[in-house]
Amino acid sequence: MKITLFIVISLNGYIARENGNEDFLSEDNWALFVQEAKKVGAIIWGRTTYERVRTWDLHYLQDLQDVVKIIVSSDKEYTVEQGFSLVTSPSEAVQKLSHMGFDHAIITGGSTLNAGFAKEKLIDEIIVNVEPYILGEGIHLFKQDDFEFKLNLLSVKQMDSGILQLRYRVEK
């Protein structure tokens, strides 16, 4: 199964403020994510991302109503709303989607989820949308952990809104 990490960062590499707030991200980034999610049909979020998105206006989740949504949490007792499925690890998320007939999924989550997929060498492609914004401090793209990988740049697109989209293949 192909796994694409789709992530939005500030110019200096933060995915959110220290408190998790993503108020610096533009609506254009959400539209780009939804477009990619609908094309692939399946997304994987971490628990924290799931909890954050549930506080947003309802129309955001309605944008994804036809997309299969998997939530990764190490807490086996954690409950998710109807329309979401819970798994306890990145590899379990991949297995579940494979059994459902998917051959491609998008992960978009916090630094812990991103690092978990990276550590298990499950990421095949990375799409990074660089928001034209700089934060003094925040949450990094990946939580510090024992992994590394080399990337091969596939494409660069500049959006009218000033977003720079970088697409990479992970060398395996």
Short mmCIF file of C-alpha atoms in Angstrom, two decimals:
data_model
loop_
_atom_site.label_atom_id
_atom_site.label_comp_id
_atom_site.label_asym_id
_atom_site.label_seq_id
_atom_site.Cartn_x
_atom_site.Cartn_y
_atom_site.Cartn_z
CA MET A 1 0.00 0.00 0.00
CA LYS A 2 1.22 3.49 -0.87
CA ILE A 3 1.21 5.94 2.04
CA THR A 4 1.41 9.67 1.38
CA LEU A 5 2.15 12.08 4.19
CA PHE A 6 0.25 15.29 3.40
CA ILE A 7 1.30 18.08 5.71
CA VAL A 8 1.23 21.86 5.97
CA ILE A 9 4.09 23.69 7.64
CA SER A 10 5.17 27.23 8.34
CA LEU A 11 8.20 28.38 6.39
CA ASN A 12 10.38 27.40 9.36
CA GLY A 13 8.92 23.89 9.67
CA TYR A 14 6.20 24.06 12.34
CA ILE A 15 2.85 22.33 11.85
CA ALA A 16 1.13 24.17 14.72
CA ARG A 17 1.72 26.55 17.59
CA GLU A 18 2.91 25.08 20.92
CA ASN A 19 -0.74 24.91 22.08
CA GLY A 20 -1.76 23.01 18.92
CA ASN A 21 -3.47 26.00 17.31
CA GLU A 22 -3.23 26.09 13.51
CA ASP A 23 -4.74 29.56 13.03
CA PHE A 24 -1.92 30.59 10.67
CA LEU A 25 -2.98 28.02 8.06
CA SER A 26 -5.03 29.25 5.11
CA GLU A 27 -8.34 27.86 3.81
CA ASP A 28 -6.47 27.07 0.58
CA ASN A 29 -4.50 24.38 2.41
CA TRP A 30 -7.70 22.70 3.58
CA ALA A 31 -9.05 22.75 0.01
CA LEU A 32 -5.83 21.18 -1.30
CA PHE A 33 -5.99 18.48 1.38
CA VAL A 34 -9.66 17.69 0.69
CA GLN A 35 -8.94 17.44 -3.04
CA GLU A 36 -6.14 14.94 -2.42
CA ALA A 37 -8.18 12.99 0.18
CA LYS A 38 -11.13 12.60 -2.19
CA LYS A 39 -8.83 11.42 -4.96
CA VAL A 40 -7.29 8.73 -2.72
CA GLY A 41 -10.43 7.90 -0.70
CA ALA A 42 -8.81 7.15 2.67
CA ILE A 43 -7.11 9.23 5.34
CA ILE A 44 -5.35 8.44 8.60
CA TRP A 45 -5.28 10.92 11.48
CA GLY A 46 -3.79 10.72 14.93
CA ARG A 47 -5.98 11.13 17.99
CA THR A 48 -4.92 14.73 18.62
CA THR A 49 -5.66 15.79 15.03
CA TYR A 50 -9.04 14.04 15.23
CA GLU A 51 -9.89 15.87 18.47
CA ARG A 52 -8.78 19.23 17.03
CA VAL A 53 -10.77 18.85 13.77
CA ARG A 54 -13.90 17.87 15.72
CA THR A 55 -13.87 21.37 17.30
CA TRP A 56 -13.97 23.07 13.88
CA ASP A 57 -17.12 24.07 12.02
CA LEU A 58 -19.13 21.06 10.86
CA HIS A 59 -18.58 21.81 7.16
CA TYR A 60 -14.93 20.72 7.46
CA LEU A 61 -15.90 17.15 8.32
CA GLN A 62 -18.71 17.26 5.77
CA ASP A 63 -16.03 17.94 3.13
CA LEU A 64 -14.72 14.45 3.95
CA GLN A 65 -18.00 12.55 4.28
CA ASP A 66 -17.19 10.16 1.41
CA VAL A 67 -13.62 9.54 2.58
CA VAL A 68 -12.75 6.60 4.85
CA LYS A 69 -11.27 8.02 8.07
CA ILE A 70 -8.98 5.99 10.33
CA ILE A 71 -7.87 7.33 13.73
CA VAL A 72 -4.68 6.02 15.35
CA SER A 73 -4.53 6.01 19.16
CA SER A 74 -2.52 3.80 21.48
CA ASP A 75 -5.53 3.84 23.84
CA LYS A 76 -7.58 0.78 22.87
CA GLU A 77 -10.51 2.12 24.92
CA TYR A 78 -10.66 5.45 23.07
CA THR A 79 -13.97 5.94 21.26
CA VAL A 80 -14.52 7.69 17.94
CA GLU A 81 -17.69 9.01 16.36
CA GLN A 82 -19.65 7.20 13.69
CA GLY A 83 -17.90 7.53 10.34
CA PHE A 84 -14.45 6.96 11.89
CA SER A 85 -12.56 3.76 12.71
CA LEU A 86 -10.03 3.30 15.50
CA VAL A 87 -6.72 1.43 15.26
CA THR A 88 -3.82 1.32 17.71
CA SER A 89 -0.77 1.57 15.43
CA PRO A 90 0.38 2.78 12.02
CA SER A 91 0.80 -0.79 10.75
CA GLU A 92 -2.71 -1.69 11.91
CA ALA A 93 -4.06 1.32 9.98
CA VAL A 94 -2.33 0.10 6.82
CA GLN A 95 -3.62 -3.46 7.32
CA LYS A 96 -7.19 -2.28 7.92
CA LEU A 97 -7.24 -0.14 4.78
CA SER A 98 -5.62 -2.91 2.71
CA HIS A 99 -8.33 -5.33 3.86
CA MET A 100 -10.92 -2.73 2.82
CA GLY A 101 -9.45 -2.78 -0.70
CA PHE A 102 -7.43 0.44 -0.62
CA ASP A 103 -4.00 0.61 -2.24
CA HIS A 104 -3.28 4.22 -1.25
CA ALA A 105 -3.94 6.33 1.86
CA ILE A 106 -3.01 9.77 3.14
CA ILE A 107 -1.73 10.42 6.62
CA THR A 108 -2.01 13.89 8.01
CA GLY A 109 -1.46 14.22 11.65
CA GLY A 110 0.71 15.55 14.35
CA SER A 111 4.37 15.00 14.99
CA THR A 112 3.77 11.77 16.94
CA LEU A 113 1.75 10.10 14.16
CA ASN A 114 4.18 11.30 11.50
CA ALA A 115 7.15 9.92 13.45
CA GLY A 116 5.34 6.63 14.07
CA PHE A 117 4.81 6.07 10.35
CA ALA A 118 8.37 7.19 9.60
CA LYS A 119 9.88 4.87 12.21
CA GLU A 120 7.97 1.91 10.75
CA LYS A 121 9.18 2.95 7.26
CA LEU A 122 5.59 3.16 6.00
CA ILE A 123 5.81 6.54 4.20
CA ASP A 124 6.26 6.35 0.42
CA GLU A 125 5.55 9.94 -0.57
CA ILE A 126 5.47 13.32 1.17
CA ILE A 127 3.47 16.34 0.06
CA VAL A 128 4.51 19.44 1.98
CA ASN A 129 2.53 22.65 1.62
CA VAL A 130 4.68 25.51 2.88
CA GLU A 131 2.48 28.28 4.22
CA PRO A 132 4.06 31.74 3.80
CA TYR A 133 4.22 32.28 7.55
CA ILE A 134 6.94 32.09 10.22
CA LEU A 135 6.30 31.05 13.82
CA GLY A 136 8.75 31.76 16.63
CA GLU A 137 8.00 28.40 18.23
CA GLY A 138 5.69 25.49 17.67
CA ILE A 139 5.24 21.78 17.04
CA HIS A 140 7.71 20.19 14.66
CA LEU A 141 6.70 18.13 11.62
CA PHE A 142 8.13 14.98 13.26
CA LYS A 143 8.51 14.14 16.94
CA GLN A 144 12.13 13.31 17.68
CA ASP A 145 12.70 9.59 17.23
CA ASP A 146 15.13 7.11 15.73
CA PHE A 147 14.48 7.26 11.97
CA GLU A 148 15.76 8.92 8.83
CA PHE A 149 15.13 8.73 5.13
CA LYS A 150 16.36 10.28 1.93
CA LEU A 151 13.90 12.10 -0.32
CA ASN A 152 13.73 12.52 -4.09
CA LEU A 153 12.02 15.76 -5.21
CA LEU A 154 9.23 14.98 -7.70
CA SER A 155 7.64 18.39 -8.21
CA VAL A 156 7.31 21.96 -7.00
CA LYS A 157 4.16 24.06 -7.46
CA GLN A 158 3.52 27.63 -6.45
CA MET A 159 -0.11 28.35 -5.67
CA ASP A 160 -1.75 31.74 -6.29
CA SER A 161 -2.14 32.13 -2.51
CA GLY A 162 1.64 31.98 -2.01
CA ILE A 163 1.65 28.37 -0.82
CA LEU A 164 4.58 26.37 -2.11
CA GLN A 165 3.79 22.67 -2.61
CA LEU A 166 6.72 20.24 -2.59
CA ARG A 167 6.19 16.61 -3.54
CA TYR A 168 8.83 14.02 -2.63
CA ARG A 169 9.27 10.28 -3.06
CA VAL A 170 10.85 8.51 -0.10
CA GLU A 171 13.91 6.51 -1.18
CA LYS A 172 13.63 2.93 0.10
#
